[in-house]
Amino acid sequence: MDVVLLGPPGAGKGTQAKRLAATFNLLHISTGDLLREEVGKGSELGQQAASYMQKGELVPDDLVAKMLVTRLHSQQGLAGCVFDGYPRTRAQAELLDGLLAELGRRVDVAVYLEVPDDEVVARLGGRRSCPSCGAVYHLRTQPPARDGVCDVCGSQLVVREDDKEEVIRQRLAVYRTHTEPLLELYGGRGVLARVPGQGTPEEVFLRLADAVRGGR
Ligand code: AP5
Ligand code: ZN
């Protein structure tokens, strides 16, 4: 089963994708996490991607595609993938269809996590991320046990560079222009499920899990 998770920046895609992957035995593919990993390593791809990410712009499709293909083929013994932050453009959606078709698969369900703009800004404003293991916290709603320290690996938590207010605004604008049209695309195919993204992460997860089961 292959699941696409759609939603604005800060909707909770990463938080929920990790849970979906664990519950449904799926590989979690977050292009944002993969890109941040490349930036952290200082690889050529990371250096090229960094300037786009800092501005809240999309990284060019071909750079993202390379990483996606490698990660997709690393999947072994799992029931499929949960795509978090991919696709973000029509061209990416077409590429994903082609890659999955080669494997005899398709997007079984695209879940749209609906969260209003003011909630998104509040969520991103309070987010703290672990640069080592990728765990995500929120100062108010999901604080770590020890201030500023990752519960999982003990690293110092950071504010993501693109979580500054002006960059958040740009990411939202890019989302509206390039990614929102994908709702129509997946809606037209009859595989779109809309899930309200408000409430506690547990409440949201129960709704999402129902939508995913319905898409099987
Ligand atoms: P990416 O990392 O994918 O960023 P994004 O889509 O903007 O999503 P976020 O990671 O900001 O948010 P999220 O929805 O995962 O929310 P989270 O679970 O963290 O991409 C970053 C950049 O990389 C892009 O701008 C672009 O430059 C580039 N990029 C990535 N993919 C690309 C692609 N395919 N093509 C081109 N470029 C690409 O939650 C947010 C906060 O809310 C957290 O603090 C969390 O604890 C909290 N929270 C979560 N759920 C709840 C809840 N129910 N109630 C209260 N708080 C909650
Ligand atoms: Zn950590």
PDB file of C-alpha atoms and ligand atoms in Angstrom:
ATOM      1  CA  MET A   1       0.000   0.000   0.000  1.00  0.00           C
ATOM      2  CA  ASP A   2       1.326   3.431  -0.913  1.00  0.00           C
ATOM      3  CA  VAL A   3       0.084   6.522   0.877  1.00  0.00           C
ATOM      4  CA  VAL A   4       0.692  10.167  -0.031  1.00  0.00           C
ATOM      5  CA  LEU A   5       0.373  12.646   2.823  1.00  0.00           C
ATOM      6  CA  LEU A   6      -0.610  16.116   1.643  1.00  0.00           C
ATOM      7  CA  GLY A   7      -1.012  19.292   3.654  1.00  0.00           C
ATOM      8  CA  PRO A   8       0.449  22.735   4.236  1.00  0.00           C
ATOM      9  CA  PRO A   9       3.785  23.241   6.001  1.00  0.00           C
ATOM     10  CA  GLY A  10       3.322  22.497   9.693  1.00  0.00           C
ATOM     11  CA  ALA A  11       0.123  20.476   9.204  1.00  0.00           C
ATOM     12  CA  GLY A  12       1.694  17.578  11.110  1.00  0.00           C
ATOM     13  CA  LYS A  13       2.725  15.430   8.137  1.00  0.00           C
ATOM     14  CA  GLY A  14       6.037  14.358   9.659  1.00  0.00           C
ATOM     15  CA  THR A  15       4.502  13.686  13.083  1.00  0.00           C
ATOM     16  CA  GLN A  16       1.776  11.522  11.576  1.00  0.00           C
ATOM     17  CA  ALA A  17       3.845   9.847   8.845  1.00  0.00           C
ATOM     18  CA  LYS A  18       6.123   8.302  11.485  1.00  0.00           C
ATOM     19  CA  ARG A  19       3.088   6.819  13.245  1.00  0.00           C
ATOM     20  CA  LEU A  20       1.502   5.584  10.012  1.00  0.00           C
ATOM     21  CA  ALA A  21       4.762   3.944   8.975  1.00  0.00           C
ATOM     22  CA  ALA A  22       5.016   2.097  12.303  1.00  0.00           C
ATOM     23  CA  THR A  23       1.367   1.018  12.359  1.00  0.00           C
ATOM     24  CA  PHE A  24       1.023  -0.092   8.730  1.00  0.00           C
ATOM     25  CA  ASN A  25       4.582  -1.398   8.257  1.00  0.00           C
ATOM     26  CA  LEU A  26       5.441   1.257   5.658  1.00  0.00           C
ATOM     27  CA  LEU A  27       8.683   2.987   4.730  1.00  0.00           C
ATOM     28  CA  HIS A  28       8.530   6.668   5.703  1.00  0.00           C
ATOM     29  CA  ILE A  29       9.902   8.798   2.872  1.00  0.00           C
ATOM     30  CA  SER A  30      10.216  12.473   3.816  1.00  0.00           C
ATOM     31  CA  THR A  31      11.936  14.468   1.093  1.00  0.00           C
ATOM     32  CA  GLY A  32      12.375  17.333   3.578  1.00  0.00           C
ATOM     33  CA  ASP A  33      14.263  15.047   6.005  1.00  0.00           C
ATOM     34  CA  LEU A  34      16.335  13.566   3.173  1.00  0.00           C
ATOM     35  CA  LEU A  35      17.252  17.044   1.945  1.00  0.00           C
ATOM     36  CA  ARG A  36      18.186  18.233   5.457  1.00  0.00           C
ATOM     37  CA  GLU A  37      20.375  15.141   5.790  1.00  0.00           C
ATOM     38  CA  GLU A  38      22.210  16.078   2.571  1.00  0.00           C
ATOM     39  CA  VAL A  39      22.582  19.679   3.745  1.00  0.00           C
ATOM     40  CA  GLY A  40      23.966  18.410   7.072  1.00  0.00           C
ATOM     41  CA  LYS A  41      26.503  16.202   5.301  1.00  0.00           C
ATOM     42  CA  GLY A  42      27.530  19.110   3.065  1.00  0.00           C
ATOM     43  CA  SER A  43      27.152  16.927  -0.050  1.00  0.00           C
ATOM     44  CA  GLU A  44      26.994  18.537  -3.488  1.00  0.00           C
ATOM     45  CA  LEU A  45      23.240  17.915  -3.607  1.00  0.00           C
ATOM     46  CA  GLY A  46      22.882  19.413  -0.122  1.00  0.00           C
ATOM     47  CA  GLN A  47      24.825  22.520  -1.115  1.00  0.00           C
ATOM     48  CA  GLN A  48      22.627  22.999  -4.165  1.00  0.00           C
ATOM     49  CA  ALA A  49      19.417  22.442  -2.190  1.00  0.00           C
ATOM     50  CA  ALA A  50      20.264  24.683   0.793  1.00  0.00           C
ATOM     51  CA  SER A  51      19.734  28.030  -0.916  1.00  0.00           C
ATOM     52  CA  TYR A  52      16.209  27.063  -2.031  1.00  0.00           C
ATOM     53  CA  MET A  53      15.269  25.664   1.372  1.00  0.00           C
ATOM     54  CA  GLN A  54      16.471  28.746   3.268  1.00  0.00           C
ATOM     55  CA  LYS A  55      14.170  30.902   1.137  1.00  0.00           C
ATOM     56  CA  GLY A  56      11.179  28.555   1.428  1.00  0.00           C
ATOM     57  CA  GLU A  57      11.306  27.761  -2.298  1.00  0.00           C
ATOM     58  CA  LEU A  58      10.972  24.311  -3.834  1.00  0.00           C
ATOM     59  CA  VAL A  59      14.194  22.483  -4.589  1.00  0.00           C
ATOM     60  CA  PRO A  60      14.352  21.667  -8.346  1.00  0.00           C
ATOM     61  CA  ASP A  61      12.524  18.439  -9.250  1.00  0.00           C
ATOM     62  CA  ASP A  62      15.580  16.613 -10.632  1.00  0.00           C
ATOM     63  CA  LEU A  63      17.558  17.013  -7.394  1.00  0.00           C
ATOM     64  CA  VAL A  64      14.684  15.706  -5.299  1.00  0.00           C
ATOM     65  CA  ALA A  65      14.008  12.840  -7.741  1.00  0.00           C
ATOM     66  CA  LYS A  66      17.532  11.393  -7.360  1.00  0.00           C
ATOM     67  CA  MET A  67      17.130  11.100  -3.615  1.00  0.00           C
ATOM     68  CA  LEU A  68      13.623   9.735  -3.881  1.00  0.00           C
ATOM     69  CA  VAL A  69      14.635   6.924  -6.248  1.00  0.00           C
ATOM     70  CA  THR A  70      17.481   5.822  -3.982  1.00  0.00           C
ATOM     71  CA  ARG A  71      15.246   5.781  -0.928  1.00  0.00           C
ATOM     72  CA  LEU A  72      12.373   4.026  -2.723  1.00  0.00           C
ATOM     73  CA  HIS A  73      14.653   1.192  -3.734  1.00  0.00           C
ATOM     74  CA  SER A  74      15.932   0.795  -0.177  1.00  0.00           C
ATOM     75  CA  GLN A  75      12.507  -0.542   0.824  1.00  0.00           C
ATOM     76  CA  GLN A  76      12.652  -4.177   1.794  1.00  0.00           C
ATOM     77  CA  GLY A  77      10.173  -6.389   3.585  1.00  0.00           C
ATOM     78  CA  LEU A  78       7.715  -3.523   4.042  1.00  0.00           C
ATOM     79  CA  ALA A  79       4.129  -3.199   2.830  1.00  0.00           C
ATOM     80  CA  GLY A  80       4.732   0.037   0.857  1.00  0.00           C
ATOM     81  CA  CYS A  81       5.594   3.667   1.540  1.00  0.00           C
ATOM     82  CA  VAL A  82       4.176   6.742   3.163  1.00  0.00           C
ATOM     83  CA  PHE A  83       5.293   9.770   1.153  1.00  0.00           C
ATOM     84  CA  ASP A  84       5.614  12.885   3.331  1.00  0.00           C
ATOM     85  CA  GLY A  85       6.257  16.125   1.451  1.00  0.00           C
ATOM     86  CA  TYR A  86       6.311  14.423  -1.934  1.00  0.00           C
ATOM     87  CA  PRO A  87       4.869  15.055  -4.475  1.00  0.00           C
ATOM     88  CA  ARG A  88       4.714  18.844  -4.306  1.00  0.00           C
ATOM     89  CA  THR A  89       4.151  19.618  -8.000  1.00  0.00           C
ATOM     90  CA  ARG A  90       2.256  18.001 -10.869  1.00  0.00           C
ATOM     91  CA  ALA A  91       5.563  16.965 -12.438  1.00  0.00           C
ATOM     92  CA  GLN A  92       6.542  15.211  -9.202  1.00  0.00           C
ATOM     93  CA  ALA A  93       3.143  13.465  -9.053  1.00  0.00           C
ATOM     94  CA  GLU A  94       3.707  12.144 -12.579  1.00  0.00           C
ATOM     95  CA  LEU A  95       7.198  10.968 -11.726  1.00  0.00           C
ATOM     96  CA  LEU A  96       5.909   9.167  -8.645  1.00  0.00           C
ATOM     97  CA  ASP A  97       3.196   7.446 -10.718  1.00  0.00           C
ATOM     98  CA  GLY A  98       5.870   6.243 -13.144  1.00  0.00           C
ATOM     99  CA  LEU A  99       8.207   4.991 -10.405  1.00  0.00           C
ATOM    100  CA  LEU A 100       5.423   3.119  -8.637  1.00  0.00           C
ATOM    101  CA  ALA A 101       4.093   1.677 -11.924  1.00  0.00           C
ATOM    102  CA  GLU A 102       7.558   0.185 -12.586  1.00  0.00           C
ATOM    103  CA  LEU A 103       7.127  -1.663  -9.296  1.00  0.00           C
ATOM    104  CA  GLY A 104       3.543  -2.707 -10.139  1.00  0.00           C
ATOM    105  CA  ARG A 105       2.160  -0.240  -7.580  1.00  0.00           C
ATOM    106  CA  ARG A 106       0.173   2.993  -7.469  1.00  0.00           C
ATOM    107  CA  VAL A 107      -0.892   5.705  -5.038  1.00  0.00           C
ATOM    108  CA  ASP A 108      -3.644   3.892  -3.138  1.00  0.00           C
ATOM    109  CA  VAL A 109      -4.680   6.807  -0.988  1.00  0.00           C
ATOM    110  CA  ALA A 110      -3.746  10.489  -0.779  1.00  0.00           C
ATOM    111  CA  VAL A 111      -4.648  11.962   2.596  1.00  0.00           C
ATOM    112  CA  TYR A 112      -5.057  15.681   2.920  1.00  0.00           C
ATOM    113  CA  LEU A 113      -4.405  16.958   6.437  1.00  0.00           C
ATOM    114  CA  GLU A 114      -6.537  20.087   6.671  1.00  0.00           C
ATOM    115  CA  VAL A 115      -5.191  22.729   9.079  1.00  0.00           C
ATOM    116  CA  PRO A 116      -6.041  26.461   8.978  1.00  0.00           C
ATOM    117  CA  ASP A 117      -3.244  28.999   8.391  1.00  0.00           C
ATOM    118  CA  ASP A 118      -3.246  30.494  11.909  1.00  0.00           C
ATOM    119  CA  GLU A 119      -2.823  27.026  13.442  1.00  0.00           C
ATOM    120  CA  VAL A 120       0.021  26.264  11.007  1.00  0.00           C
ATOM    121  CA  VAL A 121       1.858  29.431  12.023  1.00  0.00           C
ATOM    122  CA  ALA A 122       1.404  28.575  15.731  1.00  0.00           C
ATOM    123  CA  ARG A 123       2.662  25.028  15.184  1.00  0.00           C
ATOM    124  CA  LEU A 124       5.749  26.079  13.228  1.00  0.00           C
ATOM    125  CA  GLY A 125       6.494  28.941  15.624  1.00  0.00           C
ATOM    126  CA  GLY A 126       6.773  26.497  18.552  1.00  0.00           C
ATOM    127  CA  ARG A 127       8.480  23.630  16.731  1.00  0.00           C
ATOM    128  CA  ARG A 128      11.818  22.325  17.956  1.00  0.00           C
ATOM    129  CA  SER A 129      13.611  19.687  15.894  1.00  0.00           C
ATOM    130  CA  CYS A 130      16.385  17.238  16.633  1.00  0.00           C
ATOM    131  CA  PRO A 131      19.224  17.664  14.113  1.00  0.00           C
ATOM    132  CA  SER A 132      20.563  14.167  14.891  1.00  0.00           C
ATOM    133  CA  CYS A 133      17.570  11.813  14.826  1.00  0.00           C
ATOM    134  CA  GLY A 134      14.835  13.969  13.242  1.00  0.00           C
ATOM    135  CA  ALA A 135      12.451  13.803  16.226  1.00  0.00           C
ATOM    136  CA  VAL A 136      10.007  16.723  16.312  1.00  0.00           C
ATOM    137  CA  TYR A 137       8.669  18.555  19.382  1.00  0.00           C
ATOM    138  CA  HIS A 138       6.504  21.551  20.138  1.00  0.00           C
ATOM    139  CA  LEU A 139       7.210  23.909  23.038  1.00  0.00           C
ATOM    140  CA  ARG A 140       3.577  23.876  24.149  1.00  0.00           C
ATOM    141  CA  THR A 141       1.871  20.771  22.745  1.00  0.00           C
ATOM    142  CA  GLN A 142       4.691  18.198  22.663  1.00  0.00           C
ATOM    143  CA  PRO A 143       7.516  19.443  24.873  1.00  0.00           C
ATOM    144  CA  PRO A 144      10.560  17.229  25.479  1.00  0.00           C
ATOM    145  CA  ALA A 145      11.002  15.855  29.002  1.00  0.00           C
ATOM    146  CA  ARG A 146      14.124  18.037  29.519  1.00  0.00           C
ATOM    147  CA  ASP A 147      14.121  21.602  28.168  1.00  0.00           C
ATOM    148  CA  GLY A 148      15.840  21.789  24.766  1.00  0.00           C
ATOM    149  CA  VAL A 149      17.061  18.172  24.805  1.00  0.00           C
ATOM    150  CA  CYS A 150      15.887  15.348  22.524  1.00  0.00           C
ATOM    151  CA  ASP A 151      14.109  12.546  24.455  1.00  0.00           C
ATOM    152  CA  VAL A 152      15.256   9.977  21.890  1.00  0.00           C
ATOM    153  CA  CYS A 153      18.967  10.675  21.479  1.00  0.00           C
ATOM    154  CA  GLY A 154      19.916  13.428  23.954  1.00  0.00           C
ATOM    155  CA  SER A 155      20.999  15.951  21.278  1.00  0.00           C
ATOM    156  CA  GLN A 156      20.383  19.679  21.641  1.00  0.00           C
ATOM    157  CA  LEU A 157      17.136  20.691  19.871  1.00  0.00           C
ATOM    158  CA  VAL A 158      17.153  23.472  17.263  1.00  0.00           C
ATOM    159  CA  VAL A 159      14.751  25.837  15.493  1.00  0.00           C
ATOM    160  CA  ARG A 160      14.729  24.918  11.800  1.00  0.00           C
ATOM    161  CA  GLU A 161      16.183  27.697   9.657  1.00  0.00           C
ATOM    162  CA  ASP A 162      13.026  27.833   7.542  1.00  0.00           C
ATOM    163  CA  ASP A 163      10.777  28.257  10.600  1.00  0.00           C
ATOM    164  CA  LYS A 164      11.307  32.049  10.617  1.00  0.00           C
ATOM    165  CA  GLU A 165       8.102  33.997  10.111  1.00  0.00           C
ATOM    166  CA  GLU A 166       8.931  35.427   6.670  1.00  0.00           C
ATOM    167  CA  VAL A 167      10.083  32.036   5.374  1.00  0.00           C
ATOM    168  CA  ILE A 168       6.942  30.354   6.771  1.00  0.00           C
ATOM    169  CA  ARG A 169       4.838  32.842   4.781  1.00  0.00           C
ATOM    170  CA  GLN A 170       6.781  32.046   1.607  1.00  0.00           C
ATOM    171  CA  ARG A 171       6.429  28.274   2.172  1.00  0.00           C
ATOM    172  CA  LEU A 172       2.667  28.713   2.552  1.00  0.00           C
ATOM    173  CA  ALA A 173       2.502  30.723  -0.695  1.00  0.00           C
ATOM    174  CA  VAL A 174       4.533  28.094  -2.558  1.00  0.00           C
ATOM    175  CA  TYR A 175       2.248  25.408  -1.150  1.00  0.00           C
ATOM    176  CA  ARG A 176      -0.888  27.206  -2.397  1.00  0.00           C
ATOM    177  CA  THR A 177       0.505  27.711  -5.897  1.00  0.00           C
ATOM    178  CA  HIS A 178       2.261  24.419  -6.576  1.00  0.00           C
ATOM    179  CA  THR A 179       1.000  21.743  -4.208  1.00  0.00           C
ATOM    180  CA  GLU A 180      -2.650  22.536  -3.536  1.00  0.00           C
ATOM    181  CA  PRO A 181      -3.629  21.726  -7.158  1.00  0.00           C
ATOM    182  CA  LEU A 182      -2.682  18.104  -6.406  1.00  0.00           C
ATOM    183  CA  LEU A 183      -5.883  17.848  -4.326  1.00  0.00           C
ATOM    184  CA  GLU A 184      -7.820  18.117  -7.571  1.00  0.00           C
ATOM    185  CA  LEU A 185      -5.569  15.585  -9.265  1.00  0.00           C
ATOM    186  CA  TYR A 186      -6.005  12.891  -6.596  1.00  0.00           C
ATOM    187  CA  GLY A 187      -9.653  13.890  -6.041  1.00  0.00           C
ATOM    188  CA  GLY A 188     -10.316  13.247  -9.734  1.00  0.00           C
ATOM    189  CA  ARG A 189      -8.881   9.766  -9.367  1.00  0.00           C
ATOM    190  CA  GLY A 190     -11.118   9.015  -6.405  1.00  0.00           C
ATOM    191  CA  VAL A 191      -8.203   8.360  -4.026  1.00  0.00           C
ATOM    192  CA  LEU A 192      -8.315  11.571  -1.955  1.00  0.00           C
ATOM    193  CA  ALA A 193      -9.354  11.489   1.712  1.00  0.00           C
ATOM    194  CA  ARG A 194      -9.726  14.768   3.612  1.00  0.00           C
ATOM    195  CA  VAL A 195      -8.863  14.545   7.288  1.00  0.00           C
ATOM    196  CA  PRO A 196      -9.260  17.420   9.766  1.00  0.00           C
ATOM    197  CA  GLY A 197      -5.773  18.023  11.202  1.00  0.00           C
ATOM    198  CA  GLN A 198      -6.881  19.784  14.391  1.00  0.00           C
ATOM    199  CA  GLY A 199      -7.032  18.153  17.805  1.00  0.00           C
ATOM    200  CA  THR A 200      -4.308  16.217  19.597  1.00  0.00           C
ATOM    201  CA  PRO A 201      -1.813  14.197  17.526  1.00  0.00           C
ATOM    202  CA  GLU A 202      -3.524  11.025  18.837  1.00  0.00           C
ATOM    203  CA  GLU A 203      -6.962  12.208  17.687  1.00  0.00           C
ATOM    204  CA  VAL A 204      -5.605  13.140  14.274  1.00  0.00           C
ATOM    205  CA  PHE A 205      -3.841   9.791  13.985  1.00  0.00           C
ATOM    206  CA  LEU A 206      -7.049   7.830  14.613  1.00  0.00           C
ATOM    207  CA  ARG A 207      -8.776   9.733  11.791  1.00  0.00           C
ATOM    208  CA  LEU A 208      -5.826   9.235   9.479  1.00  0.00           C
ATOM    209  CA  ALA A 209      -5.559   5.523  10.203  1.00  0.00           C
ATOM    210  CA  ASP A 210      -9.267   5.130   9.356  1.00  0.00           C
ATOM    211  CA  ALA A 211      -8.732   6.958   6.062  1.00  0.00           C
ATOM    212  CA  VAL A 212      -5.758   4.751   5.208  1.00  0.00           C
ATOM    213  CA  ARG A 213      -7.664   1.553   6.044  1.00  0.00           C
ATOM    214  CA  GLY A 214     -10.503   2.812   3.834  1.00  0.00           C
ATOM    215  CA  GLY A 215      -8.048   3.260   0.972  1.00  0.00           C
ATOM    216  CA  ARG A 216      -6.753  -0.293   1.035  1.00  0.00           C
TER     217      ARG A 216
HETATM  218  P1  AP5 B   1       9.532  19.784   4.602  1.00  0.00           P
HETATM  219  O1  AP5 B   1      10.443  19.386   5.673  1.00  0.00           O
HETATM  220  O2  AP5 B   1       8.765  18.745   3.885  1.00  0.00           O
HETATM  221  O3  AP5 B   1       8.589  20.909   5.173  1.00  0.00           O
HETATM  222  P2  AP5 B   1       7.013  21.175   5.093  1.00  0.00           P
HETATM  223  O4  AP5 B   1       6.240  20.472   4.046  1.00  0.00           O
HETATM  224  O5  AP5 B   1       6.934  22.637   5.086  1.00  0.00           O
HETATM  225  O6  AP5 B   1       6.488  20.485   6.340  1.00  0.00           O
HETATM  226  P3  AP5 B   1       7.012  20.657   7.759  1.00  0.00           P
HETATM  227  O7  AP5 B   1       8.121  19.678   8.026  1.00  0.00           O
HETATM  228  O8  AP5 B   1       7.303  22.096   8.064  1.00  0.00           O
HETATM  229  O9  AP5 B   1       5.724  20.321   8.624  1.00  0.00           O
HETATM  230  P4  AP5 B   1       4.939  18.976   8.878  1.00  0.00           P
HETATM  231  O10 AP5 B   1       3.628  19.016   8.154  1.00  0.00           O
HETATM  232  O11 AP5 B   1       5.802  17.780   8.667  1.00  0.00           O
HETATM  233  O12 AP5 B   1       4.609  19.169  10.423  1.00  0.00           O
HETATM  234  P5  AP5 B   1       5.289  18.540  11.740  1.00  0.00           P
HETATM  235  O13 AP5 B   1       4.831  17.134  11.922  1.00  0.00           O
HETATM  236  O14 AP5 B   1       6.738  18.829  11.806  1.00  0.00           O
HETATM  237  O15 AP5 B   1      10.320  20.609   3.480  1.00  0.00           O
HETATM  238  C1  AP5 B   1      11.244  21.621   3.806  1.00  0.00           C
HETATM  239  C2  AP5 B   1      11.809  22.246   2.539  1.00  0.00           C
HETATM  240  O16 AP5 B   1      12.491  21.239   1.769  1.00  0.00           O
HETATM  241  C3  AP5 B   1      10.773  22.816   1.566  1.00  0.00           C
HETATM  242  O17 AP5 B   1      10.417  24.143   1.895  1.00  0.00           O
HETATM  243  C4  AP5 B   1      11.528  22.721   0.228  1.00  0.00           C
HETATM  244  O18 AP5 B   1      12.480  23.740   0.118  1.00  0.00           O
HETATM  245  C5  AP5 B   1      12.281  21.405   0.368  1.00  0.00           C
HETATM  246  N1  AP5 B   1      11.513  20.255  -0.129  1.00  0.00           N
HETATM  247  C6  AP5 B   1      11.032  19.205   0.594  1.00  0.00           C
HETATM  248  N2  AP5 B   1      10.398  18.320  -0.201  1.00  0.00           N
HETATM  249  C7  AP5 B   1      10.456  18.828  -1.465  1.00  0.00           C
HETATM  250  C8  AP5 B   1       9.960  18.390  -2.718  1.00  0.00           C
HETATM  251  N3  AP5 B   1       9.235  17.256  -2.821  1.00  0.00           N
HETATM  252  N4  AP5 B   1      10.206  19.164  -3.802  1.00  0.00           N
HETATM  253  C9  AP5 B   1      10.928  20.302  -3.703  1.00  0.00           C
HETATM  254  N5  AP5 B   1      11.421  20.781  -2.545  1.00  0.00           N
HETATM  255  C10 AP5 B   1      11.188  20.056  -1.426  1.00  0.00           C
HETATM  256  O19 AP5 B   1       4.518  19.424  12.837  1.00  0.00           O
HETATM  257  C11 AP5 B   1       4.761  20.827  12.964  1.00  0.00           C
HETATM  258  C12 AP5 B   1       4.734  21.234  14.453  1.00  0.00           C
HETATM  259  O20 AP5 B   1       3.401  21.045  14.963  1.00  0.00           O
HETATM  260  C13 AP5 B   1       5.646  20.384  15.356  1.00  0.00           C
HETATM  261  O21 AP5 B   1       6.177  21.207  16.354  1.00  0.00           O
HETATM  262  C14 AP5 B   1       4.693  19.340  15.971  1.00  0.00           C
HETATM  263  O22 AP5 B   1       5.151  18.913  17.240  1.00  0.00           O
HETATM  264  C15 AP5 B   1       3.384  20.131  16.065  1.00  0.00           C
HETATM  265  N6  AP5 B   1       2.188  19.308  15.909  1.00  0.00           N
HETATM  266  C16 AP5 B   1       2.010  18.254  15.049  1.00  0.00           C
HETATM  267  N7  AP5 B   1       0.753  17.772  15.156  1.00  0.00           N
HETATM  268  C17 AP5 B   1       0.124  18.544  16.091  1.00  0.00           C
HETATM  269  C18 AP5 B   1      -1.201  18.553  16.643  1.00  0.00           C
HETATM  270  N8  AP5 B   1      -2.131  17.664  16.253  1.00  0.00           N
HETATM  271  N9  AP5 B   1      -1.507  19.495  17.567  1.00  0.00           N
HETATM  272  C19 AP5 B   1      -0.587  20.406  17.961  1.00  0.00           C
HETATM  273  N10 AP5 B   1       0.687  20.447  17.483  1.00  0.00           N
HETATM  274  C20 AP5 B   1       1.031  19.527  16.563  1.00  0.00           C
HETATM  275 ZN    ZN B   2      17.186  13.143  18.660  1.00  0.00          ZN
END
